[in-house]
Each structure stands twice: as C-alpha cells, then as structure tokens.
XYZ file of C-alpha atoms in Angstrom:
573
model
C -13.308 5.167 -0.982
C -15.953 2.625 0.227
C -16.379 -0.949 0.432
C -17.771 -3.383 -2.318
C -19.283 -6.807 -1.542
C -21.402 -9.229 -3.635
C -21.830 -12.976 -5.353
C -24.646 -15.582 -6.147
C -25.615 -15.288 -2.622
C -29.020 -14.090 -1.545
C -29.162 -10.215 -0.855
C -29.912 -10.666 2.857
C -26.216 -12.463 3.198
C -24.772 -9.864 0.821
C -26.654 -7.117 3.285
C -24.681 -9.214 6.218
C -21.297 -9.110 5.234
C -21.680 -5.441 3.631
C -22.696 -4.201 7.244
C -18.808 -5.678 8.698
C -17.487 -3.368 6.699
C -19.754 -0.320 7.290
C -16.973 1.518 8.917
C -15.201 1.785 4.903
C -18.597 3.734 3.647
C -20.624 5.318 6.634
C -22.452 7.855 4.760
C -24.503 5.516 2.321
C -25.279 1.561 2.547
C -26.902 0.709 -0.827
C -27.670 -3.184 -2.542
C -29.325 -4.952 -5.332
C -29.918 -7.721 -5.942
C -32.073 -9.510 -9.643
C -32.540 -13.029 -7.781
C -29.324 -14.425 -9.181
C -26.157 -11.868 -7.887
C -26.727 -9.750 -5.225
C -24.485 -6.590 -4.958
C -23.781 -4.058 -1.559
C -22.031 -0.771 -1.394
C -20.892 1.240 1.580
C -20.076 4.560 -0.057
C -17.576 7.350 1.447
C -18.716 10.344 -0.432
C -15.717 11.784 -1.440
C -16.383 13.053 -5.244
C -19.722 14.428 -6.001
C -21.636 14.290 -3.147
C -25.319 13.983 -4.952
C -26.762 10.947 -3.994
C -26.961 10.635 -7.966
C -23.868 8.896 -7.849
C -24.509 6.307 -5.017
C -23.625 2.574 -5.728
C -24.425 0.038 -6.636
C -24.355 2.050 -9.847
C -26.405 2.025 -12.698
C -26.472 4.322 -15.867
C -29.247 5.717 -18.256
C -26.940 5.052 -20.534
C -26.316 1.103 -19.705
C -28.874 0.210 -17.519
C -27.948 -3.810 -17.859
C -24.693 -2.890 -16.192
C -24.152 -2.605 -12.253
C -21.000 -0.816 -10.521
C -19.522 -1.490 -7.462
C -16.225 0.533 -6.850
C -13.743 1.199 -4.166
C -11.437 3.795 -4.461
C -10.722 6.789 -6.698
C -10.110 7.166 -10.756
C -8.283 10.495 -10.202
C -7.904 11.252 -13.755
C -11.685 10.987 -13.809
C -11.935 14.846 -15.931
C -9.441 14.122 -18.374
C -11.631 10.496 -18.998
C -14.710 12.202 -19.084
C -13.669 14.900 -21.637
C -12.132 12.063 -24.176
C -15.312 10.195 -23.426
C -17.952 13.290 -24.371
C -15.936 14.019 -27.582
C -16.989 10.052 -28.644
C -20.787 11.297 -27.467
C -21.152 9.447 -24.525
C -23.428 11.041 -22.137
C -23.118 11.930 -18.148
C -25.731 12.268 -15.424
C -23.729 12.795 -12.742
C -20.326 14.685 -11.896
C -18.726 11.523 -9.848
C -15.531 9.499 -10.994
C -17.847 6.427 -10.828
C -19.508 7.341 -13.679
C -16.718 7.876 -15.667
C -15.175 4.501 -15.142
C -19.002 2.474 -15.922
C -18.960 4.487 -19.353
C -15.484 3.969 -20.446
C -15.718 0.417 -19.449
C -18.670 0.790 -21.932
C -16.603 2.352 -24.529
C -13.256 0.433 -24.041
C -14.208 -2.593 -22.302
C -11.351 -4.664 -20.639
C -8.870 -1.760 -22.311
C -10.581 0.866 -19.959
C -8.226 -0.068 -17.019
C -5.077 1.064 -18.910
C -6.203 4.496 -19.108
C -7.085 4.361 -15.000
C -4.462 6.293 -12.970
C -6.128 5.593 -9.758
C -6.391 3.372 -6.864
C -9.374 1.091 -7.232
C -11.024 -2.775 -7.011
C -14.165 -2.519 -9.165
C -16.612 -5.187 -10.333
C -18.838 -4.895 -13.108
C -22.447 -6.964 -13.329
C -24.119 -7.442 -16.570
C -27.625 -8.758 -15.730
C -27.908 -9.750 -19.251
C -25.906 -12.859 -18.946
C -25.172 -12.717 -15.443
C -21.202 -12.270 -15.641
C -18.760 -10.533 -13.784
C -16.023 -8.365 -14.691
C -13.266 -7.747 -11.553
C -10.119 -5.159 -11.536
C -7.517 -4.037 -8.914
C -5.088 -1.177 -9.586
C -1.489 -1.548 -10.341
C 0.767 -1.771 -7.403
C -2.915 -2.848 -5.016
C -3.732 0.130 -3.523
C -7.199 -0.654 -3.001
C -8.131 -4.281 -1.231
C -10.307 -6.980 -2.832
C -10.536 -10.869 -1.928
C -12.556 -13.870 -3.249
C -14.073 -17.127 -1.905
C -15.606 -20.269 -3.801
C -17.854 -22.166 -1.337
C -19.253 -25.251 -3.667
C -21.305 -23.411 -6.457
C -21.098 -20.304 -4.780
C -18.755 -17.204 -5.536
C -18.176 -14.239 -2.946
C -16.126 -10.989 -3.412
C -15.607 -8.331 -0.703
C -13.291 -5.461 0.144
C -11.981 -7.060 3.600
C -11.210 -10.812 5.205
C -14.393 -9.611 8.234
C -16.892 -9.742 5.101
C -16.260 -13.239 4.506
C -16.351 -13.970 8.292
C -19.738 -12.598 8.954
C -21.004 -14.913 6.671
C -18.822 -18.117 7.784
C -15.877 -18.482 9.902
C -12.916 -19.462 8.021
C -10.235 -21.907 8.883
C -6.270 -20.288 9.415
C -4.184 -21.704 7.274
C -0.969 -22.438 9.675
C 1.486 -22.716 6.662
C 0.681 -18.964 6.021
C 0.759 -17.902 9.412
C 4.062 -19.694 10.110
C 5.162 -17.215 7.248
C 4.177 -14.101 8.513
C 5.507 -15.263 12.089
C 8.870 -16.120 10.913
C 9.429 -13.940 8.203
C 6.792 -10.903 8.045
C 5.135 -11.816 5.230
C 2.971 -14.476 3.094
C 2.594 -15.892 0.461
C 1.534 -13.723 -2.727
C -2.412 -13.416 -3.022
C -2.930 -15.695 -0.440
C -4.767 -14.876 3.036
C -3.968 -16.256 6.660
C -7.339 -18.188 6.059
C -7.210 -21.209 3.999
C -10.313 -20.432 1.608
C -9.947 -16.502 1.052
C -7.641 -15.094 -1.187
C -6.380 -11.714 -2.415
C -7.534 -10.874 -5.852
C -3.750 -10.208 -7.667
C -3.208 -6.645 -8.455
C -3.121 -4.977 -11.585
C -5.159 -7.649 -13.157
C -8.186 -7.915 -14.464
C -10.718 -11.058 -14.783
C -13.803 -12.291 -15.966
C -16.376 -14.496 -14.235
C -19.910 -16.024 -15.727
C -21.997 -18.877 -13.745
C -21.821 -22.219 -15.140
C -19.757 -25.079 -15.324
C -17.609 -26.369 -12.274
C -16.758 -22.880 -9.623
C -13.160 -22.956 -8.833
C -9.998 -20.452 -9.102
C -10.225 -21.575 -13.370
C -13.880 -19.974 -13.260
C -11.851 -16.726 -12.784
C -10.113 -15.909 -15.758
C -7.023 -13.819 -14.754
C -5.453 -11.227 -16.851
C -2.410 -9.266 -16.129
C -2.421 -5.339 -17.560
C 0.111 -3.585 -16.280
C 3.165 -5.877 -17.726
C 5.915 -3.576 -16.741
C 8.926 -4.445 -15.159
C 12.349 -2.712 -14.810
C 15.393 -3.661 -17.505
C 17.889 -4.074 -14.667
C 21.081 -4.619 -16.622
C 20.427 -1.131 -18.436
C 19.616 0.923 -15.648
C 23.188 -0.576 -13.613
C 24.887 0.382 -16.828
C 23.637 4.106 -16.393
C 25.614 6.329 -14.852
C 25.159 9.775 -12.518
C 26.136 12.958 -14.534
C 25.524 16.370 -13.527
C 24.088 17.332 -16.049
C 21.711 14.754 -17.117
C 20.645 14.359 -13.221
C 19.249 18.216 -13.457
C 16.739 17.036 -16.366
C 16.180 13.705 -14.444
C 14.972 15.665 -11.287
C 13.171 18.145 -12.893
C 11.207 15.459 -14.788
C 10.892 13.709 -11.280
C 9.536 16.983 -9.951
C 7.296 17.685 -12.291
C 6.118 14.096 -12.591
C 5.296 13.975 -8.310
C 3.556 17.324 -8.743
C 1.203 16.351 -11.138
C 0.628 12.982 -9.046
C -0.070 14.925 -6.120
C -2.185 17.399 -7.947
C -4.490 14.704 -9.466
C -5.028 13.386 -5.624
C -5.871 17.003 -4.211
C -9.548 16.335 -6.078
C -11.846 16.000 -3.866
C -15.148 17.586 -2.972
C -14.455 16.561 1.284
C -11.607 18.437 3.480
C -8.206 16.585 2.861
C -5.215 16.303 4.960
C -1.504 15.555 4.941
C 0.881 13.000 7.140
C 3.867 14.958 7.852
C 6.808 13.067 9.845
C 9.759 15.643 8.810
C 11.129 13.103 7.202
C 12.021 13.461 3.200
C 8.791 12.097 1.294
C 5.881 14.087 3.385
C 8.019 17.372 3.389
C 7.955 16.916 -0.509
C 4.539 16.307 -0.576
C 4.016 19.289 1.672
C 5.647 21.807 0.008
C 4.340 20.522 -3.561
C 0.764 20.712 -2.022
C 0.994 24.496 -1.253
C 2.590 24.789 -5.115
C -0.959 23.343 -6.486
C -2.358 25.890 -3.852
C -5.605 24.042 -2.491
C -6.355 24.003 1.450
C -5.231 21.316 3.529
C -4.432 20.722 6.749
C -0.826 19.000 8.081
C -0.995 16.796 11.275
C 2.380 14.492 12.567
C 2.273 12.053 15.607
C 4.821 11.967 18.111
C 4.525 9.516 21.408
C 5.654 10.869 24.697
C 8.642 10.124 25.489
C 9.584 7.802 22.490
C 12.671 5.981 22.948
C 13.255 5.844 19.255
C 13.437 9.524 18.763
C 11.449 13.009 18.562
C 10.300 13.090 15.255
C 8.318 16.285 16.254
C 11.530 18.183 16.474
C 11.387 17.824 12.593
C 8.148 18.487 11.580
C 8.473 21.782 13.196
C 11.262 22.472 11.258
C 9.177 22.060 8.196
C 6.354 23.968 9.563
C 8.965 26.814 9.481
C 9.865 26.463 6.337
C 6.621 26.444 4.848
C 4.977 29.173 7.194
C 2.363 26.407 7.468
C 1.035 25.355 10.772
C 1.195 21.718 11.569
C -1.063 20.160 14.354
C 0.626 17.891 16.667
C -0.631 14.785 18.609
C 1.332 13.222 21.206
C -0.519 9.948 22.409
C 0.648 8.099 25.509
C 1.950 4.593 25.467
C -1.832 3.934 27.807
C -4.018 3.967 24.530
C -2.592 1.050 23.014
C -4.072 -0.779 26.418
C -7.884 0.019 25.079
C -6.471 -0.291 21.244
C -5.294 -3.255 20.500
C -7.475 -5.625 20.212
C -9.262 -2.942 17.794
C -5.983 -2.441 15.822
C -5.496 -6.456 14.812
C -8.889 -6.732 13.891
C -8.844 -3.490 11.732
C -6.040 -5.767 10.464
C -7.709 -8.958 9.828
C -4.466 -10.723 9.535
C -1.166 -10.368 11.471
C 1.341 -7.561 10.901
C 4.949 -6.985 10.981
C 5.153 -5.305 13.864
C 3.587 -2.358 16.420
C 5.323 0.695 14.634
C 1.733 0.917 12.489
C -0.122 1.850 15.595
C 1.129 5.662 15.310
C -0.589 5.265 11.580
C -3.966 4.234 13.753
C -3.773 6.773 15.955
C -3.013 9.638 13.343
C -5.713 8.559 11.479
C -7.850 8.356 14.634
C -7.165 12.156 15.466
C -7.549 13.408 11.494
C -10.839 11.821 11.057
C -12.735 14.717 12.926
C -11.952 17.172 10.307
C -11.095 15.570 7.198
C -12.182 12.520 4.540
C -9.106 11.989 2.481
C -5.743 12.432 3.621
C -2.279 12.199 1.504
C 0.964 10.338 2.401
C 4.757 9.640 1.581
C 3.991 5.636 1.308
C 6.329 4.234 -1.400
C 9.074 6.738 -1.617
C 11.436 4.401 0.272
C 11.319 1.413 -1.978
C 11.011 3.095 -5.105
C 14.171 5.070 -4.318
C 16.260 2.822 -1.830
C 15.340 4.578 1.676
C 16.009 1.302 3.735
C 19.256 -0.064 5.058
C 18.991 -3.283 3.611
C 18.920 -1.299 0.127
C 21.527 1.077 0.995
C 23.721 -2.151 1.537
C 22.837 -3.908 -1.421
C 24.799 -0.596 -2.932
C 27.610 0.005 -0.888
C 28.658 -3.541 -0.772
C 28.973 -2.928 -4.952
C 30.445 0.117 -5.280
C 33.231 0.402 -2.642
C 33.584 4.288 -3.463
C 30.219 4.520 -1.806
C 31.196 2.204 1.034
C 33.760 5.004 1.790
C 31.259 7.922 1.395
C 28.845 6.124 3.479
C 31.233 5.997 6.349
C 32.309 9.099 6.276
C 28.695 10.309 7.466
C 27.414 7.298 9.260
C 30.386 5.557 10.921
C 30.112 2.471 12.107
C 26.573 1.663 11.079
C 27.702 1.781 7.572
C 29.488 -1.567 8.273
C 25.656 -3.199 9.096
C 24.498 -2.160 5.818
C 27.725 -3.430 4.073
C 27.058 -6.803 6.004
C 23.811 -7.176 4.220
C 25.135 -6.064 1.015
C 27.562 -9.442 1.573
C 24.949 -11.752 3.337
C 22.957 -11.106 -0.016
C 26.196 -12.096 -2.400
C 26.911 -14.843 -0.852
C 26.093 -18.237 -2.346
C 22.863 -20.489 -1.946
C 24.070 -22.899 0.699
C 25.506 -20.333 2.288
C 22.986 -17.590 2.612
C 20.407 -21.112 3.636
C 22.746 -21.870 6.900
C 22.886 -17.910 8.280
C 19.743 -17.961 7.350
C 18.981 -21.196 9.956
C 21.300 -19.523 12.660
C 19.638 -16.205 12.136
C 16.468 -17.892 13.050
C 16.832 -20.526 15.178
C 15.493 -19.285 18.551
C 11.959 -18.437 16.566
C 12.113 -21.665 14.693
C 12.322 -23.310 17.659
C 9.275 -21.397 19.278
C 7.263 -22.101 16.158
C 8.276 -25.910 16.930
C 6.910 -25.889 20.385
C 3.441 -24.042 19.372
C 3.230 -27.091 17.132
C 3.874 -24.926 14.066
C 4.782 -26.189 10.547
C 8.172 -24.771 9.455
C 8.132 -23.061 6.310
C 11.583 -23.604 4.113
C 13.994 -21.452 4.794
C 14.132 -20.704 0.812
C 11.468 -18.459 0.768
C 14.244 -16.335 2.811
C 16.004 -16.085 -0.365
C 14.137 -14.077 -3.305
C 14.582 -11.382 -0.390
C 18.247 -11.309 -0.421
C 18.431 -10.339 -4.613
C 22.367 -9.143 -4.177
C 21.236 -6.436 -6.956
C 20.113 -3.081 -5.642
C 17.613 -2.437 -8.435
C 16.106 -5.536 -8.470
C 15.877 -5.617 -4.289
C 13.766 -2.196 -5.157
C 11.892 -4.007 -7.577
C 10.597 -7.030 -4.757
C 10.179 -4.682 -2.478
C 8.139 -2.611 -3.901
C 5.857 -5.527 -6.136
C 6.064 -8.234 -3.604
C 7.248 -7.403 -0.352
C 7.574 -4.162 1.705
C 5.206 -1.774 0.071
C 1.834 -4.500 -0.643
C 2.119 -4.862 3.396
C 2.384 -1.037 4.092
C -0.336 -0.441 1.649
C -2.879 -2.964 3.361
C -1.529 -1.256 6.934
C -2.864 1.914 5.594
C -5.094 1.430 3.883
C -7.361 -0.790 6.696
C -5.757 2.219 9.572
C -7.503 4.841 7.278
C -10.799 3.204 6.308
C -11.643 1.988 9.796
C -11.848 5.976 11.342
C -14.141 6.532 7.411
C -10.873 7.964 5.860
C -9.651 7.801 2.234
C -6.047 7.477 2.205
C -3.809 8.639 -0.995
C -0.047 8.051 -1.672
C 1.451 10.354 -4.420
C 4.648 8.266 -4.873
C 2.625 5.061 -5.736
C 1.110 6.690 -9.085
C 2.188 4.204 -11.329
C 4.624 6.818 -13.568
C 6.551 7.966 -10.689
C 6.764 4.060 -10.265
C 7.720 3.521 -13.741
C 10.135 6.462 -14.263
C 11.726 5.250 -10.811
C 13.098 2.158 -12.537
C 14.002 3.985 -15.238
C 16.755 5.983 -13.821
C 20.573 5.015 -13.027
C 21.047 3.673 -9.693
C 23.543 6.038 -8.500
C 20.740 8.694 -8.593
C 19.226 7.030 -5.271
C 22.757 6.538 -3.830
C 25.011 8.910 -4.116
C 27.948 10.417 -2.158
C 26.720 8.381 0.877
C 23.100 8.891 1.134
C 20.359 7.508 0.549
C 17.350 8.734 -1.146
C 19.478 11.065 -3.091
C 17.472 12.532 -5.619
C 14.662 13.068 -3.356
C 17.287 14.893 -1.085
C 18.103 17.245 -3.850
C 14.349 17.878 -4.747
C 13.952 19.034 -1.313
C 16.446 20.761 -0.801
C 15.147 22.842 -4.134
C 11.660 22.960 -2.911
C 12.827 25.129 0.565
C 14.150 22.630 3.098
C 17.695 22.048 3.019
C 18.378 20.690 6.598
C 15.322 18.349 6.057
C 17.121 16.690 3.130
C 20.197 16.256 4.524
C 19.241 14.970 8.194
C 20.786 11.502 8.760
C 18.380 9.960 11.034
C 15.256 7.866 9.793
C 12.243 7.974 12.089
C 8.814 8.257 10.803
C 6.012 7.599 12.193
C 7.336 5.256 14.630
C 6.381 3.582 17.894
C 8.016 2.562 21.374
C 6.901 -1.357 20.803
C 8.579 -3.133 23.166
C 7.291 -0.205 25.334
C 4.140 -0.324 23.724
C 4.201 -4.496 24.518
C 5.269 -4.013 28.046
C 2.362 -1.560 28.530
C -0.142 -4.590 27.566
C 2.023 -6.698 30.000
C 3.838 -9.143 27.237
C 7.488 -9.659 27.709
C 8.022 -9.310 24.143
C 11.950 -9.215 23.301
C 11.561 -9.752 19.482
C 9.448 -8.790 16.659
C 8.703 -12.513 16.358
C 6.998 -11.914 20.046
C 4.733 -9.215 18.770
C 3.436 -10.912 15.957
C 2.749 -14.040 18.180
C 0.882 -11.515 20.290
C -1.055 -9.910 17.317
C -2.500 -13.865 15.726
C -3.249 -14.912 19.181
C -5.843 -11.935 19.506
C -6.923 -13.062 15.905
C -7.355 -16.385 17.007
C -9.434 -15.403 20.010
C -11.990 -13.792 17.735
C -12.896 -17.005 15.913
C-alpha cells in the first residue's frame, strides 16, 4: 500500500504533490523523472521488504518500462509460478514485480488474472505512453486532472492541491449534502476526477489533452442476471453445498490477504462479518492480533459486550479501546481532511480512531467491509424483501416487532410509482432543501433519489454495492487506514465472493426473518452461535450528535454534520 503520483510535469512538482501524500508510504519516497513524465512513489513496505523492490519500478528484464503501484496483487505466487514456467525471470520476491512482468507477458489481459486491490500506471519511455488500472469494485484510490497540455495522476484529491487549488464544484457538493453521495467518478472539485474502477486505459502525448486522450476500457463486465437469481429458490439441501462453497470461497479470500511480510491485524465489532473473519483467520493459522473500539458511554449501544463474547469463543484475546467523546475536539479537522471530500456522516470516526490505536503494532489490518451489501445486512434491503414476500413480513415480525413495519415502509416507498416516489421524496426533504436554498445552493433533481429506491432486492444489492454504499465505505477506509501508514484489506470484497454473491437465490440472505442469513449459518458453524443470531446491528459506531455537541454544533440531522464537515473543507482552501 503506498501512494502513486506522476504526469508531464517537471519532477520538482511531481516531488511536491508526492510529499502530501507521504503519510500513504512513510518508509520510502522514490521519483524519476526522463525530462518528459516525471513519476513519485511513497512506498509502505508491506511485501518484500528489500529495497530491491522500491518504486518507481524498473526491471532487468524491461528496463523501458516504469511502475508505480498502490496496493496489493495478493495472488502474486500463483502469478509468478505461471509466469517462470513461460521463462520470465525475477529479481526480487515483491508482488510489484510480478504485476510489471505479466503486464509484459499479457499486456492489457494481465489485469484479469489480478485478484487484488490496486491503481497502477505503467510508463514506457520508449514512446512516452501511459498505461492506468484500478481494481474491480475500487478498492484502491486514483484520480486525474488535465490542466491545458498537461496530464496529472495521483492517489488522493491533497496531491492535486499542493500543486494548485481547485475550484468546488457546488452541483456535487449539493449532492453529497442532500443525499450522501455524488456523482459517479466525479470529485467535489470541478477539475479532478476519480479514475472509474475496474477499468483500464491508455494515454500517449499528442494531439488535443482532454478526458478522449484517455482511452477507457471496462474489464470486469460482470453483472448479476436478476430475473434468474429471484426465480431460485431456498432448499435445504442445495443451501448446505451453497454455504460450504461460500465458506470455502471467504477462506481462501482471507487466506490470500494474510500475506504479508509486516504484523497484521483484525477489526472485530462482534458483529457477523469480523467474527467470520476471525475465526477463519485462526483456521489459516498465521498470528494476528484482534482490536474493537467502543466509546464511553455510547448512546447507540455497547458493542464491546459482543466482542468479548467472541473473544470467548475463540480463546483469543481481543484488545479494547474505549476513546472519549473529547478526542474528536483535537480530531476533526484532521479527520475531513484525511477525507478530502465530505462524508456521510460521523459514525467513520471510530474507523479513525481504531486505526489510530492499531498503527503502533501493525501495517496491514483485515476487515468485514462489504458483507452487508453483498448479502442484504441493511434495513432498507431487508425491506425491499419483506415488502415481496409477505411470509417473510410475518417472520420478520415475529423477532423484530414493530420495527419490521419501517423496513416494510421502504419496501413500499420503493414500489411505488415515479410521480409518486418524486413528491415523498420532496416532503422527505424539504427542511434540507430549504437550507441548501438559503446557503445559496443549487438544487440537484430530486431524480437522482430514484435509481436508489430499485423496488428489487437483488438489484438494490447490486447499486449498493457498484455505485452507492460500499465505493463510499471503501474511500472512508481506505483514507482512515493510510493516513496512521496502514494497509487496509476486506476479504468480502474479493471479487468471487462478489460474484458468487449474485449468484445465489435471494432467500439465502433473507430467510425466516433475518437478515444476513447465510452468513448467520456460517457462523454459527464456525463456533459462535449467539453471535449469529443477535438481533441488534451496531458496529463500529459513534455517538454523533454527541460527538457534534462536543465540537459545540447544534447538529439535529445528518444533513447538519455534513454541512459541518465541507465547511472545514472550505476553510482549508
């Protein structure tokens, strides 16, 4: 994990907006630069710690070709092996290596066989092009900027603003105020932009610079067929071999992102998707250590009380941190601009601080990120359900009372017709719409509201987890870990548990009333049966009105919060 930066810009700019991002890659800073591009690395040594395999990268083996790589290829041995049977030579041991020489040997094919998290760009000095890649589902961040004839690439938004301050673009940050998110591979600042995940593109100087110099190419064309998957049905029978391929299909996930030459920890909430993790972890048998976040006295709930549950279970001890609501006083101004645009909301600042307290003792650290919306953890999806299969209504009430009837209320709001769903969605948002109109604001159509509010469970997975939820919670994480010099890794978000997820009948996530029911009955097989079957849903949460009142904002809606968060983005320009 590190942080890549380059473009036709002369190295001591390159050198500039590397050093903003310093924090991503503290133990090496490296550049290059042949008078035309000029490349810069911060490197997090994470697999093979020789200096051999600091970046920029070059090979003996194709010396007119320069690497600069964020994030991990974790099948990196398997790669290697199928590489060295076609005689390809190594010099080093690092996963870096690896992806330079199959790049050599595949070319633009090279990122199919990648089960990793990465943004990578490739120089060849022999006609001074560019070849540019982010992983599937955007683990790993990388933007772009065209400034006349020149073209700039970095791993965060602070890169580009070392350089250059950057104007907001208020259509985009009406967005995220109103509705918690943006537009897709666009950036709260009107000339940077988020290089589209799992794609590809090419880039060679000439000609007119401009979005068409970048020739984008989608490689990972999946996508779910939804009427076949509602057709399936739950079975007994057939569920047993679905979870057992589910089981064995997270273990080897998890087992490709235990390698690492560093110390590596684990997340643990007690909720469902770490305490898989957890227990898979001590089935591949390698050392890590477990840490979960509580705050004192959190009105939302004592998530600690669960996380020593599952230290019991596992006979594993579990280190605890219990922050007061005082530290977000000295962290928040840190927190947005670890952010560089604004978030949904405060509940990421447990995130910061557990990442804050792991950094001490270990590089990498593993989490449950994903499991929700690949396998319907939310209410929202949970009423998408219920709402169309009344059986489950029933079930669902049975354990949950009378919030079942919220999620039901979705399930309808989302059925109901255009016109409809357009005027709740007016009164829903009125008092905000109205604040946005007094800021002086530009309202952004109420439509946008609507790919949101799918009425099919499957595909309201499928958004979430492409478009909506899961991008945001990966860039939360992934900035929360980098800034304290960690390398974060989420099991669920391997793309074949992602795949095989949409593969499976619907009533395997929902199922006599709960949600998340596969993943219930995989833990409850792995050793924690009163994990799997708790009815709450914590996580790593935070107090945040608390947390709001403690910076002395009279915040009374999320809307409030993010207001908060762009007005200390603002105040950096």
């Amino acid at each position: 994990m590190c942080s890549i930066c380059g473009g036709n810009y002369p190295l001591e700019i390159i050198q500039k907006a590397s050093q903003a991002m310093v924090h991503r890659g503290p133990d090496f800073s490296g550049s290059f630069s042949d008078g035309i591009f000029s490349l810069a690395h911060n490197r997090l040594s994470i697999i093979d710690l020789d200096l051999k395999a600091n970046q920029p990268f070059t090979s003996p083996y194709c010396p007119h070709l320069k690497l600069v790589f964020n994030g991990e290829i974790y099948n990196y041995l398997e790669l290697k092996a199928e590489l060295e049977a076609l005689g390809i030579p190594f010099f080093t041991h690092s996963d870096t290596e690896v992806l330079l020489h199959a790049f050599v040997a595949w070319q633009e094919k090279c990122v199919h066989k990648f089960n990793g998290d990465f943004a990578f760009v490739i120089y060849d000095e022999r006609d001074s092009s560019l070849f540019l890649a982010r992983d599937r589902l955007g683990n790993k961040p990388l933007f772009y900027q065209f400034h006349g004839d020149k073209i700039l690439f970095a791993s965060e938004i602070k890169a580009f603003l070392a350089i250059k301050d950057s104007p907001f673009d208020l259509e985009e940050v009406s967005k995220w105020l109103l509705f918690s998110n943006g537009s897709e591979n666009r950036t709260i600042y009107q000339d940077i932009f988020s290089f589209p995940k799992a794609h590809f593109a090419k880039f060679k100087l000439g000609g007119k610079l401009g979005d068409k110099s970048l020739r984008f190419q989608k490689y990972w064309e999946f996508e779910p067929n939804f009427e076949e998957i509602n057709y399936l049905t739950y079975d007994n029978k057939s569920f047993q071999k679905i979870m057992e391929e589910l089981e064995f299909l997270l273990f080897d996930a998890t087992k490709l992102r235990l390698r690492s030459d560093v110390p590596m920890a684990l997340c643990v909430s007690g909720g469902i998707d770490s305490s898989i993790l957890a227990h898979l972890i001590q089935k591949v048998g390698v050392n890590c250590r477990y840490f979960a976040l509580n705050f004192k006295d959190n009105a939302q709930g004592d998530e600690s009380v669960y996380a020593r549950e599952l230290q019991k279970d596992l006979n594993q001890k579990i280190e605890f941190i219990n922050p007061s609501l005082d530290s977000i006083k000295e962290d928040f101004k840190a927190l947005c601009y670890t952010q560089d645009e604004v978030f949904r909301s405060l509940s990421i600042y447990s995130q910061y601080l557990l990442f804050a307290s792991i950094a001490p003792y270990c590089k990498v650290s593993l989490g449950g990120q994903g499991a929700d919306e690949l396998f319907g953890g939310y209410y929202h999806h949970v009423g998408r359900y219920i709402f169309d299969v009344f059986r489950e209504f029933e079930e669902r009430l049975k354990i949950y009372g009378n919030s079942a009837f919220g999620e039901y209320n979705f399930g309808l709001k989302c059925s109901l017709k255009k016109d409809l769903k357009l005027q709740l969605f007016a009164q829903d948002n009125a008092k905000e719409i109205e604040k946005l109109e007094k800021l002086g604001f530009p309202i952004p159509p109420l439509d946008n509201l609507l790919k949101r509010f799918q009425p099919d469970f499957t595909q309201g997975l499928w958004l979430d987890t492409i478009a909506f939820n899961l991008p945001n919670l990966l860039r939360y994480e992934d900035r929360n870990a980098m800034v304290f010099g960690i390398e974060n890794r989420t099991p669920f978000t391997d793309f074949r548990v992602v795949e095989f997820a949409f593969k499976i009948a619907k009533s395997c996530k929902v199922q006599k009333g709960y949600s998340k029911f596969i993943l219930r009955m995989l833990l409850e097989k792995l050793g924690s049966k009163g994990l799997a079957w708790r009815k709450d849903k914590i996580g790593f949460s935070a107090p945040e009105f608390c947390l709001m009142q403690t910076l002395g904002y009279n915040a009374t809606s999320l809307f409030d919060i993010r207001l908060a968060i762009f007005e200390v983005l603002k105040a950096r320009k």
